[in-house]
Amino acid sequence: MKFIGRALLTGLVALGISPVAAQTPGGVINVATVGEPPTMDPMVSTADLVGIVTQHFYETLFTFDKDWKVTPLLAATMPEITEGGKVYTIKLRRDVTFHDGSPMTADDVVASLKRWMDLASRGKQTASNIDKVEVVDPATVRITLKAPYAPLLALLAFNNSAAVIMPAKKMENPLKEPVGTGPYMLKDRKADQYIQLVRYDGYKPREGAPDGYGGARKPLLDEIRFVPVPDPNTRIEGAISGQFDYVDALPVEAYDRLKGQKATQPVVLKPFGWPVFVMNTKQGVMANVDTRMAARLSLSMEDMLAAAFGSTDFYSLDAAMYPQGYVWHTNAGTEGKYNVADAEKAKALLKKANYDGSPVRILTSRQYEFHYKMAQVAAEYLKQAGFKVDMQVVDWATLTQRRADPAVWDIYITHSPFLPEPALIGQLSESSPGWWSTPARKQAVDAFNAESDPQKRVELWANVQKVMYDETPSIKIGDFNALAAQAPKVEGVVPAPWPYFWNVSIKK
């Protein structure tokens, strides 16, 4: 994943930020986000916004370093792996306390992992591979797998549908009191106004230097306020006026306006990720594979990307799930299935599928303006192919709730950063909204997940991508770069897909 590492380093230098410079503790920052998180329970949601906020007060056993390698966080070290890759023995840090003052023990970890396997889409994905999770002693847990499962550590490290550690006595569903181990703790939440985090004075960072999401996490700020600002123009004006110290997910056309401003400056993450149309394979119009392929063949990815991002400085056509520069890059399965925009081919497939004219319910949000713009273009191409389209524009929190119900949508629009481990891609989980579950998926994904040899996994990933194109559980639109804004007075922010604000301070 050195490609992302270079991109993040470039952003760091461009901002003139030195992560090793002396920083002054104290102060408050206001962070504008695209909206209100649907929950403060990171296990039960795959929304990036939930992970961005909750990663400050909940932590996982492992996380990712600056090169996107798994590194310990609440675990003391990387696990001891024995019995041919089936047994993971994990030593825990002994200096960790929860925000209620109680020490973290193996009992809390085991209870948390069991809750994760019961409730989280990625936990459910993992649970079928796990034989047992048990306490060895107060500072050691053991995970025994049914068979080797290569993505385990990446799944335990991911902050999305996250395997966070909670006190065993405070893990109701739904959560009544979010209590974590992180450098900040939740003090107050006023719906549609702000989420207030304050420094946890009992926090003990890991030793050593900051290292991506890993290493030392120092709570230098007194307070972080996440402010939901659904309207993108309001976020832009708030950045320029100095109302917000960091603004996430800005429309890329704002770049020229942000340049040269005194109160803010643009932050570009290049490459960031990929927009995706997720198909409801469980029921409704898109449960038929021919209908899904008809949708794919009808679309012009080029027109959607141009409408969403304007300049090719911010997007590129790319059928591969990972762009060049990533070890996972392959064009397997993509030939003749990307950026086709052939209405006649799509109509032929719709006839084969006996499409009855039922509306295709497209679920999207204007909080990510590029989602909405792509949806508008897609709707016209789908209509030309013979689909009837029902565009449903809702706020992001509502979208994340509705997508959990297969009865109310056919396509929803989202995006993802390029993830360090392909098994983290949501559509590969049978329990993720979309619910892709076929024999071909199982054969390809299971083989990929069971292989531990890195080179063989690269070859097996090509098979997974081919099945994704053959069965179309989702449609990748292309690659895009992301834009944020940051006040010059804020130092220590490292550009990252899920921005974090430990090790961040305000210049005095």
Short mmCIF file of C-alpha atoms in Angstrom, two decimals:
data_model
loop_
_atom_site.label_atom_id
_atom_site.label_comp_id
_atom_site.label_asym_id
_atom_site.label_seq_id
_atom_site.Cartn_x
_atom_site.Cartn_y
_atom_site.Cartn_z
CA MET A 1 0.00 0.00 0.00
CA LYS A 2 2.96 2.31 -0.49
CA PHE A 3 0.93 4.17 -3.14
CA ILE A 4 -1.35 5.64 -0.46
CA GLY A 5 1.61 6.18 1.81
CA ARG A 6 3.23 8.41 -0.82
CA ALA A 7 -0.02 10.31 -1.34
CA LEU A 8 -0.41 10.99 2.36
CA LEU A 9 3.20 12.09 2.67
CA THR A 10 2.75 14.46 -0.27
CA GLY A 11 -0.26 15.99 1.44
CA LEU A 12 1.71 16.35 4.67
CA VAL A 13 4.53 18.24 3.00
CA ALA A 14 2.13 20.41 1.02
CA LEU A 15 0.50 21.53 4.25
CA GLY A 16 3.84 22.37 5.78
CA ILE A 17 3.08 20.13 8.74
CA SER A 18 5.79 18.47 10.76
CA PRO A 19 4.47 15.62 12.93
CA VAL A 20 7.58 15.80 15.13
CA ALA A 21 7.48 19.55 15.79
CA ALA A 22 6.84 20.75 19.33
CA GLN A 23 3.12 21.29 19.83
CA THR A 24 1.26 23.26 22.46
CA PRO A 25 -1.60 21.46 24.21
CA GLY A 26 -5.02 23.04 24.68
CA GLY A 27 -7.73 24.62 22.60
CA VAL A 28 -10.88 23.62 20.76
CA ILE A 29 -11.40 22.79 17.09
CA ASN A 30 -14.64 22.65 15.12
CA VAL A 31 -14.85 19.97 12.44
CA ALA A 32 -17.62 20.22 9.82
CA THR A 33 -18.93 16.86 8.62
CA VAL A 34 -21.44 15.93 5.93
CA GLY A 35 -24.19 15.29 8.45
CA GLU A 36 -25.40 13.60 11.58
CA PRO A 37 -24.02 10.11 12.26
CA PRO A 38 -26.88 7.60 12.48
CA THR A 39 -25.40 6.03 15.62
CA MET A 40 -22.54 6.28 18.11
CA ASP A 41 -22.11 2.50 18.01
CA PRO A 42 -19.34 1.77 15.48
CA MET A 43 -20.09 -1.95 15.44
CA VAL A 44 -23.56 -1.63 13.93
CA SER A 45 -22.83 0.81 11.10
CA THR A 46 -20.65 0.78 8.00
CA ALA A 47 -21.07 4.55 7.52
CA ASP A 48 -17.67 6.25 7.25
CA LEU A 49 -19.02 9.19 9.24
CA VAL A 50 -19.61 6.91 12.23
CA GLY A 51 -16.04 5.64 12.05
CA ILE A 52 -14.58 9.14 11.69
CA VAL A 53 -16.22 10.34 14.91
CA THR A 54 -16.12 7.23 17.08
CA GLN A 55 -12.47 6.34 16.38
CA HIS A 56 -11.61 9.16 18.79
CA PHE A 57 -13.28 7.48 21.79
CA TYR A 58 -13.42 3.80 20.83
CA GLU A 59 -10.35 1.75 19.91
CA THR A 60 -9.61 -1.62 18.36
CA LEU A 61 -7.00 -4.24 19.18
CA PHE A 62 -5.08 -3.34 16.01
CA THR A 63 -5.04 -0.50 13.50
CA PHE A 64 -3.10 0.56 10.37
CA ASP A 65 0.26 2.33 10.22
CA LYS A 66 1.28 4.94 7.62
CA ASP A 67 2.06 2.18 5.09
CA TRP A 68 -1.33 0.49 5.71
CA LYS A 69 0.20 -2.45 7.53
CA VAL A 70 -1.62 -3.81 10.58
CA THR A 71 -0.05 -2.59 13.83
CA PRO A 72 -0.99 -3.07 17.53
CA LEU A 73 -3.23 -0.53 19.30
CA LEU A 74 -4.89 -2.03 22.38
CA ALA A 75 -2.95 -5.23 21.79
CA ALA A 76 0.53 -5.11 23.31
CA THR A 77 2.17 -6.69 20.27
CA MET A 78 1.25 -8.43 17.06
CA PRO A 79 -0.32 -11.82 17.80
CA GLU A 80 1.46 -15.12 18.07
CA ILE A 81 0.04 -17.24 15.23
CA THR A 82 0.30 -21.02 15.58
CA GLU A 83 -1.21 -24.28 14.35
CA GLY A 84 -0.82 -23.42 10.70
CA GLY A 85 -2.49 -20.05 10.96
CA LYS A 86 -5.53 -21.17 12.94
CA VAL A 87 -4.69 -19.91 16.46
CA TYR A 88 -4.07 -16.23 17.28
CA THR A 89 -2.83 -15.50 20.81
CA ILE A 90 -3.08 -11.79 21.58
CA LYS A 91 -1.33 -10.11 24.49
CA LEU A 92 -3.10 -6.99 25.76
CA ARG A 93 -1.66 -3.73 27.03
CA ARG A 94 -1.84 -3.52 30.81
CA ASP A 95 -1.98 0.30 31.06
CA VAL A 96 -5.37 0.81 29.38
CA THR A 97 -8.42 2.08 31.23
CA PHE A 98 -11.93 2.81 30.01
CA HIS A 99 -13.43 6.27 30.32
CA ASP A 100 -15.26 5.15 33.47
CA GLY A 101 -11.88 4.45 35.09
CA SER A 102 -12.10 0.64 35.01
CA PRO A 103 -9.13 -1.31 33.63
CA MET A 104 -9.42 -3.11 30.30
CA THR A 105 -9.09 -6.87 30.75
CA ALA A 106 -9.35 -9.96 28.60
CA ASP A 107 -12.96 -10.41 29.76
CA ASP A 108 -13.88 -7.07 28.17
CA VAL A 109 -12.08 -7.97 24.96
CA VAL A 110 -13.74 -11.36 24.59
CA ALA A 111 -17.19 -9.91 25.35
CA SER A 112 -16.60 -7.13 22.82
CA LEU A 113 -15.48 -9.52 20.08
CA LYS A 114 -18.53 -11.72 20.66
CA ARG A 115 -20.81 -8.67 20.42
CA TRP A 116 -19.02 -7.69 17.20
CA MET A 117 -19.57 -11.14 15.72
CA ASP A 118 -23.26 -10.98 16.65
CA LEU A 119 -24.05 -7.42 15.50
CA ALA A 120 -21.49 -6.06 13.03
CA SER A 121 -21.68 -6.91 9.31
CA ARG A 122 -17.92 -7.44 9.25
CA GLY A 123 -18.11 -9.35 12.52
CA LYS A 124 -20.74 -11.67 11.07
CA GLN A 125 -18.50 -12.05 8.02
CA THR A 126 -15.71 -13.16 10.34
CA ALA A 127 -17.78 -15.25 12.76
CA SER A 128 -18.35 -18.10 10.32
CA ASN A 129 -14.58 -18.64 10.27
CA ILE A 130 -14.10 -18.58 14.07
CA ASP A 131 -14.31 -21.66 16.27
CA LYS A 132 -13.94 -19.85 19.60
CA VAL A 133 -12.75 -16.68 21.34
CA GLU A 134 -11.54 -17.20 24.89
CA VAL A 135 -9.75 -15.70 27.86
CA VAL A 136 -6.30 -17.18 28.51
CA ASP A 137 -5.46 -14.90 31.43
CA PRO A 138 -6.43 -11.31 32.39
CA ALA A 139 -4.03 -9.90 29.78
CA THR A 140 -4.32 -12.52 27.03
CA VAL A 141 -7.04 -13.65 24.63
CA ARG A 142 -7.03 -16.42 22.08
CA ILE A 143 -8.92 -16.66 18.80
CA THR A 144 -9.16 -20.14 17.29
CA LEU A 145 -10.20 -20.37 13.65
CA LYS A 146 -11.86 -23.27 11.89
CA ALA A 147 -9.38 -22.82 9.03
CA PRO A 148 -6.74 -20.19 8.15
CA TYR A 149 -8.38 -16.83 7.40
CA ALA A 150 -5.99 -14.23 6.00
CA PRO A 151 -8.16 -11.08 6.47
CA LEU A 152 -8.65 -11.58 10.23
CA LEU A 153 -6.19 -8.95 11.46
CA ALA A 154 -7.28 -6.37 8.89
CA LEU A 155 -10.89 -6.86 9.94
CA LEU A 156 -9.94 -6.47 13.60
CA ALA A 157 -8.07 -3.27 12.69
CA PHE A 158 -10.71 -1.58 10.52
CA ASN A 159 -12.70 1.35 11.97
CA ASN A 160 -15.78 0.58 9.87
CA SER A 161 -18.27 -1.89 11.37
CA ALA A 162 -15.46 -1.91 13.87
CA ALA A 163 -14.36 -4.49 16.45
CA VAL A 164 -14.03 -1.83 19.15
CA ILE A 165 -13.41 -2.79 22.75
CA MET A 166 -16.06 -1.85 25.33
CA PRO A 167 -16.50 -2.62 29.03
CA ALA A 168 -18.21 -6.00 29.37
CA LYS A 169 -20.87 -4.41 31.58
CA LYS A 170 -21.68 -1.60 29.12
CA MET A 171 -22.43 -3.14 25.75
CA GLU A 172 -26.19 -3.12 25.44
CA ASN A 173 -27.84 -3.04 22.05
CA PRO A 174 -28.66 -0.30 21.41
CA LEU A 175 -25.89 1.28 23.44
CA LYS A 176 -27.03 3.43 26.34
CA GLU A 177 -23.65 4.87 27.30
CA PRO A 178 -20.72 4.87 24.85
CA VAL A 179 -17.64 4.10 26.95
CA GLY A 180 -14.35 3.45 25.22
CA THR A 181 -10.60 3.64 25.74
CA GLY A 182 -9.70 6.38 23.27
CA PRO A 183 -7.81 9.66 23.72
CA TYR A 184 -11.11 11.56 23.77
CA MET A 185 -14.44 10.74 25.35
CA LEU A 186 -17.98 11.64 24.44
CA LYS A 187 -19.28 14.48 26.63
CA ASP A 188 -22.38 15.69 24.84
CA ARG A 189 -24.40 15.17 21.69
CA LYS A 190 -27.09 17.53 20.51
CA ALA A 191 -28.82 16.14 17.44
CA ASP A 192 -28.18 18.18 14.30
CA GLN A 193 -26.01 20.64 16.29
CA TYR A 194 -22.77 19.03 17.45
CA ILE A 195 -20.99 16.06 18.99
CA GLN A 196 -18.68 17.23 21.76
CA LEU A 197 -15.59 15.21 22.62
CA VAL A 198 -13.24 16.14 25.44
CA ARG A 199 -9.78 14.93 26.36
CA TYR A 200 -9.61 11.77 28.44
CA ASP A 201 -6.99 12.63 31.05
CA GLY A 202 -6.50 8.96 31.93
CA TYR A 203 -5.36 8.09 28.43
CA LYS A 204 -1.88 6.62 28.07
CA PRO A 205 -0.55 6.71 24.50
CA ARG A 206 1.56 3.92 23.11
CA GLU A 207 5.28 4.58 23.24
CA GLY A 208 7.09 5.81 20.17
CA ALA A 209 6.18 8.22 17.40
CA PRO A 210 2.84 8.60 15.63
CA ASP A 211 2.57 6.20 12.71
CA GLY A 212 -0.54 6.56 10.57
CA TYR A 213 -3.49 5.50 12.71
CA GLY A 214 -1.01 3.68 14.93
CA GLY A 215 1.84 4.68 17.23
CA ALA A 216 1.38 7.33 19.88
CA ARG A 217 -2.05 8.97 19.98
CA LYS A 218 -1.75 12.14 22.07
CA PRO A 219 -4.90 14.06 23.09
CA LEU A 220 -3.42 17.56 22.77
CA LEU A 221 -6.68 19.43 22.23
CA ASP A 222 -9.06 20.17 25.09
CA GLU A 223 -12.09 19.56 22.92
CA ILE A 224 -13.19 18.47 19.44
CA ARG A 225 -16.61 19.45 18.15
CA PHE A 226 -18.01 17.60 15.16
CA VAL A 227 -20.66 19.80 13.57
CA PRO A 228 -23.11 18.31 11.02
CA VAL A 229 -23.34 20.57 7.96
CA PRO A 230 -25.33 18.71 5.30
CA ASP A 231 -25.26 21.48 2.70
CA PRO A 232 -21.91 21.48 0.82
CA ASN A 233 -22.08 25.21 0.04
CA THR A 234 -22.50 25.95 3.73
CA ARG A 235 -19.42 23.83 4.46
CA ILE A 236 -17.43 25.79 1.87
CA GLU A 237 -18.50 29.17 3.27
CA GLY A 238 -17.82 27.95 6.81
CA ALA A 239 -14.26 27.04 5.82
CA ILE A 240 -13.61 30.38 4.10
CA SER A 241 -15.06 32.41 6.98
CA GLY A 242 -12.99 30.51 9.56
CA GLN A 243 -16.08 29.11 11.29
CA PHE A 244 -14.67 25.60 10.95
CA ASP A 245 -11.09 24.48 11.50
CA TYR A 246 -11.42 21.36 9.37
CA VAL A 247 -14.08 20.68 6.75
CA ASP A 248 -14.56 17.19 5.33
CA ALA A 249 -15.92 16.03 1.97
CA LEU A 250 -16.06 19.23 -0.08
CA PRO A 251 -17.16 19.37 -3.73
CA VAL A 252 -14.01 19.46 -5.85
CA GLU A 253 -15.19 22.57 -7.71
CA ALA A 254 -14.51 24.47 -4.47
CA TYR A 255 -10.76 23.97 -4.88
CA ASP A 256 -10.11 27.27 -6.70
CA ARG A 257 -12.14 29.22 -4.14
CA LEU A 258 -10.15 27.73 -1.26
CA LYS A 259 -6.76 28.53 -2.74
CA GLY A 260 -5.21 31.69 -1.34
CA GLN A 261 -7.72 32.11 1.49
CA LYS A 262 -6.40 33.34 4.85
CA ALA A 263 -8.72 31.33 7.09
CA THR A 264 -8.41 28.00 5.29
CA GLN A 265 -6.51 26.04 2.67
CA PRO A 266 -7.38 23.06 0.46
CA VAL A 267 -6.34 19.52 1.31
CA VAL A 268 -6.36 17.01 -1.56
CA LEU A 269 -6.12 13.25 -1.05
CA LYS A 270 -4.96 11.66 -4.30
CA PRO A 271 -6.05 9.04 -5.14
CA PHE A 272 -8.82 8.73 -2.57
CA GLY A 273 -11.20 6.04 -3.69
CA TRP A 274 -14.08 4.99 -5.87
CA PRO A 275 -17.77 5.85 -6.14
CA VAL A 276 -19.96 2.75 -6.29
CA PHE A 277 -23.56 1.84 -7.09
CA VAL A 278 -24.54 -1.01 -4.74
CA MET A 279 -27.22 -3.38 -6.03
CA ASN A 280 -29.91 -5.05 -3.93
CA THR A 281 -29.31 -8.66 -4.96
CA LYS A 282 -31.74 -9.99 -2.34
CA GLN A 283 -35.09 -8.84 -3.68
CA GLY A 284 -36.69 -6.45 -6.12
CA VAL A 285 -35.68 -5.44 -9.64
CA MET A 286 -31.94 -5.94 -9.16
CA ALA A 287 -32.21 -9.44 -7.71
CA ASN A 288 -31.86 -10.69 -11.31
CA VAL A 289 -28.27 -10.84 -12.57
CA ASP A 290 -29.28 -10.00 -16.15
CA THR A 291 -31.06 -6.87 -14.93
CA ARG A 292 -27.96 -5.84 -12.99
CA MET A 293 -25.76 -6.40 -16.03
CA ALA A 294 -28.21 -4.41 -18.14
CA ALA A 295 -27.79 -1.52 -15.72
CA ARG A 296 -24.00 -1.80 -15.96
CA LEU A 297 -23.97 -1.87 -19.76
CA SER A 298 -26.36 1.08 -20.00
CA LEU A 299 -24.17 3.49 -18.03
CA SER A 300 -21.57 6.01 -19.16
CA MET A 301 -19.05 6.14 -16.35
CA GLU A 302 -17.26 8.96 -18.17
CA ASP A 303 -20.34 11.20 -18.17
CA MET A 304 -21.13 10.42 -14.53
CA LEU A 305 -17.59 11.24 -13.40
CA ALA A 306 -17.49 14.42 -15.47
CA ALA A 307 -20.80 15.57 -13.95
CA ALA A 308 -19.63 14.72 -10.44
CA PHE A 309 -16.07 16.05 -10.49
CA GLY A 310 -15.75 18.37 -13.49
CA SER A 311 -12.01 18.25 -14.13
CA THR A 312 -9.94 15.15 -14.83
CA ASP A 313 -7.63 16.55 -12.15
CA PHE A 314 -10.12 14.97 -9.75
CA TYR A 315 -11.19 11.77 -11.49
CA SER A 316 -10.09 9.05 -13.89
CA LEU A 317 -11.83 6.26 -15.75
CA ASP A 318 -10.73 2.94 -14.26
CA ALA A 319 -12.54 -0.39 -14.38
CA ALA A 320 -10.14 -2.14 -11.99
CA MET A 321 -11.16 -2.24 -8.33
CA TYR A 322 -7.66 -1.00 -7.43
CA PRO A 323 -5.72 1.50 -9.59
CA GLN A 324 -2.22 1.01 -10.94
CA GLY A 325 0.39 1.26 -8.19
CA TYR A 326 -1.49 -1.11 -5.89
CA VAL A 327 -0.45 -4.73 -5.56
CA TRP A 328 -4.12 -5.66 -6.04
CA HIS A 329 -4.43 -3.99 -9.47
CA THR A 330 -5.85 -6.26 -12.18
CA ASN A 331 -8.14 -5.86 -15.20
CA ALA A 332 -9.54 -9.38 -14.84
CA GLY A 333 -13.18 -9.59 -15.87
CA THR A 334 -13.55 -5.97 -16.95
CA GLU A 335 -13.30 -6.23 -20.74
CA GLY A 336 -16.46 -5.09 -22.47
CA LYS A 337 -18.24 -4.40 -19.18
CA TYR A 338 -17.10 -0.90 -18.21
CA ASN A 339 -18.16 2.48 -19.59
CA VAL A 340 -20.15 0.77 -22.34
CA ALA A 341 -23.24 3.04 -22.52
CA ASP A 342 -24.99 0.73 -24.97
CA ALA A 343 -28.75 1.04 -24.60
CA GLU A 344 -29.46 -1.70 -27.16
CA LYS A 345 -27.34 -4.30 -25.34
CA ALA A 346 -29.03 -3.30 -22.09
CA LYS A 347 -32.50 -3.62 -23.65
CA ALA A 348 -31.66 -7.13 -24.87
CA LEU A 349 -30.70 -8.19 -21.36
CA LEU A 350 -33.83 -6.61 -19.88
CA LYS A 351 -35.91 -8.65 -22.34
CA LYS A 352 -34.03 -11.80 -21.32
CA ALA A 353 -34.71 -10.95 -17.66
CA ASN A 354 -38.44 -10.43 -18.34
CA TYR A 355 -38.21 -6.97 -16.79
CA ASP A 356 -41.79 -5.87 -16.06
CA GLY A 357 -41.28 -2.11 -15.87
CA SER A 358 -41.10 -1.93 -12.09
CA PRO A 359 -39.32 1.25 -10.97
CA VAL A 360 -35.66 1.08 -10.07
CA ARG A 361 -35.50 2.85 -6.71
CA ILE A 362 -32.21 4.74 -6.56
CA LEU A 363 -31.31 5.84 -3.04
CA THR A 364 -28.92 8.80 -2.86
CA SER A 365 -28.07 11.90 -0.84
CA ARG A 366 -27.02 15.46 -1.61
CA GLN A 367 -24.76 15.61 1.44
CA TYR A 368 -22.22 13.98 -0.83
CA GLU A 369 -23.03 16.15 -3.83
CA PHE A 370 -21.09 13.97 -6.26
CA HIS A 371 -23.36 11.02 -5.38
CA TYR A 372 -26.40 13.05 -6.40
CA LYS A 373 -24.85 14.31 -9.64
CA MET A 374 -23.90 10.78 -10.66
CA ALA A 375 -27.41 9.59 -9.83
CA GLN A 376 -28.94 12.25 -12.08
CA VAL A 377 -26.80 11.18 -15.06
CA ALA A 378 -27.31 7.47 -14.34
CA ALA A 379 -31.09 7.93 -14.26
CA GLU A 380 -31.11 9.28 -17.82
CA TYR A 381 -28.99 6.42 -19.17
CA LEU A 382 -31.13 3.85 -17.36
CA LYS A 383 -34.28 5.38 -18.86
CA GLN A 384 -32.78 5.20 -22.37
CA ALA A 385 -32.21 1.48 -21.80
CA GLY A 386 -35.86 0.97 -20.83
CA PHE A 387 -35.74 1.16 -17.05
CA LYS A 388 -38.33 3.10 -15.13
CA VAL A 389 -36.49 5.15 -12.47
CA ASP A 390 -37.62 6.32 -9.04
CA MET A 391 -34.99 8.71 -7.60
CA GLN A 392 -35.16 8.94 -3.81
CA VAL A 393 -33.04 11.79 -2.39
CA VAL A 394 -32.67 11.66 1.39
CA ASP A 395 -30.20 12.79 4.04
CA TRP A 396 -27.23 10.50 4.64
CA ALA A 397 -28.41 9.23 8.03
CA THR A 398 -31.74 8.18 6.49
CA LEU A 399 -29.94 6.49 3.61
CA THR A 400 -27.82 4.40 5.97
CA GLN A 401 -30.97 3.34 7.80
CA ARG A 402 -33.01 2.55 4.69
CA ARG A 403 -30.29 0.52 3.01
CA ALA A 404 -30.63 -2.03 5.84
CA ASP A 405 -34.14 -2.87 4.59
CA PRO A 406 -34.10 -4.82 1.31
CA ALA A 407 -37.77 -4.04 0.69
CA VAL A 408 -37.30 -0.30 0.06
CA TRP A 409 -34.46 0.13 -2.47
CA ASP A 410 -32.81 -1.32 -5.57
CA ILE A 411 -29.60 0.74 -5.92
CA TYR A 412 -27.88 2.94 -3.37
CA ILE A 413 -24.95 5.19 -4.09
CA THR A 414 -21.91 5.40 -1.86
CA HIS A 415 -18.11 5.55 -2.10
CA SER A 416 -15.10 3.97 -0.49
CA PRO A 417 -11.44 4.78 -0.04
CA PHE A 418 -9.04 2.24 -1.49
CA LEU A 419 -8.83 -0.24 1.36
CA PRO A 420 -5.58 -1.98 2.34
CA GLU A 421 -7.21 -5.42 2.33
CA PRO A 422 -9.79 -6.30 -0.36
CA ALA A 423 -11.73 -8.45 2.10
CA LEU A 424 -12.71 -5.15 3.77
CA ILE A 425 -14.78 -4.15 0.72
CA GLY A 426 -18.35 -4.11 1.98
CA GLN A 427 -19.92 -5.88 -0.99
CA LEU A 428 -17.85 -9.00 -0.28
CA SER A 429 -19.74 -9.57 2.97
CA GLU A 430 -22.99 -11.50 2.59
CA SER A 431 -24.49 -9.54 5.49
CA SER A 432 -23.63 -6.12 4.05
CA PRO A 433 -26.54 -4.20 2.43
CA GLY A 434 -26.75 -5.67 -1.05
CA TRP A 435 -26.57 -9.19 0.41
CA TRP A 436 -24.58 -10.72 -2.43
CA SER A 437 -24.59 -14.48 -1.84
CA THR A 438 -23.99 -16.91 -4.70
CA PRO A 439 -21.97 -20.12 -5.18
CA ALA A 440 -19.50 -18.31 -7.45
CA ARG A 441 -19.00 -15.55 -4.86
CA LYS A 442 -18.44 -18.12 -2.10
CA GLN A 443 -15.94 -20.14 -4.12
CA ALA A 444 -13.86 -17.13 -5.17
CA VAL A 445 -13.99 -15.20 -1.89
CA ASP A 446 -13.40 -18.24 0.33
CA ALA A 447 -10.35 -19.27 -1.68
CA PHE A 448 -8.97 -15.73 -1.48
CA ASN A 449 -9.56 -15.46 2.26
CA ALA A 450 -8.10 -18.88 3.06
CA GLU A 451 -4.78 -18.25 1.27
CA SER A 452 -1.97 -16.80 3.37
CA ASP A 453 0.73 -16.55 0.67
CA PRO A 454 0.78 -12.88 -0.49
CA GLN A 455 1.56 -13.62 -4.15
CA LYS A 456 -1.09 -16.32 -4.41
CA ARG A 457 -3.63 -13.96 -2.82
CA VAL A 458 -2.93 -11.41 -5.57
CA GLU A 459 -3.73 -14.07 -8.18
CA LEU A 460 -6.87 -15.16 -6.32
CA TRP A 461 -8.05 -11.56 -6.03
CA ALA A 462 -8.21 -11.44 -9.83
CA ASN A 463 -10.74 -14.29 -9.65
CA VAL A 464 -12.83 -12.36 -7.12
CA GLN A 465 -12.87 -9.26 -9.31
CA LYS A 466 -13.94 -11.35 -12.31
CA VAL A 467 -16.90 -12.74 -10.40
CA MET A 468 -17.81 -9.23 -9.26
CA TYR A 469 -17.98 -8.15 -12.90
CA ASP A 470 -19.82 -11.30 -13.99
CA GLU A 471 -22.50 -11.04 -11.30
CA THR A 472 -22.53 -7.25 -10.74
CA PRO A 473 -23.39 -6.96 -7.02
CA SER A 474 -22.10 -3.41 -7.38
CA ILE A 475 -20.82 -1.10 -10.08
CA LYS A 476 -17.58 0.80 -9.69
CA ILE A 477 -17.82 4.16 -11.46
CA GLY A 478 -14.15 5.19 -11.49
CA ASP A 479 -11.37 6.67 -9.33
CA PHE A 480 -11.60 10.04 -7.62
CA ASN A 481 -9.60 12.43 -5.49
CA ALA A 482 -11.12 13.95 -2.37
CA LEU A 483 -11.08 17.55 -1.19
CA ALA A 484 -11.13 18.88 2.37
CA ALA A 485 -10.16 22.21 3.94
CA GLN A 486 -8.03 23.03 6.97
CA ALA A 487 -7.32 26.20 8.90
CA PRO A 488 -3.59 27.18 8.87
CA LYS A 489 -3.64 27.58 12.65
CA VAL A 490 -4.26 23.84 13.07
CA GLU A 491 -1.14 21.69 12.97
CA GLY A 492 -0.50 17.98 13.08
CA VAL A 493 -3.36 16.86 10.84
CA VAL A 494 -2.22 14.08 8.53
CA PRO A 495 -4.38 13.80 5.41
CA ALA A 496 -6.19 10.47 5.68
CA PRO A 497 -9.35 8.80 4.37
CA TRP A 498 -10.93 8.95 7.84
CA PRO A 499 -9.55 12.20 9.33
CA TYR A 500 -8.42 11.99 12.95
CA PHE A 501 -7.48 14.70 15.41
CA TRP A 502 -5.29 13.16 18.09
CA ASN A 503 -1.72 14.54 17.80
CA VAL A 504 -3.33 17.76 16.57
CA SER A 505 -2.83 21.19 18.16
CA ILE A 506 -3.52 24.86 17.59
CA LYS A 507 -0.68 27.26 16.92
CA LYS A 508 -0.39 29.86 19.66
#
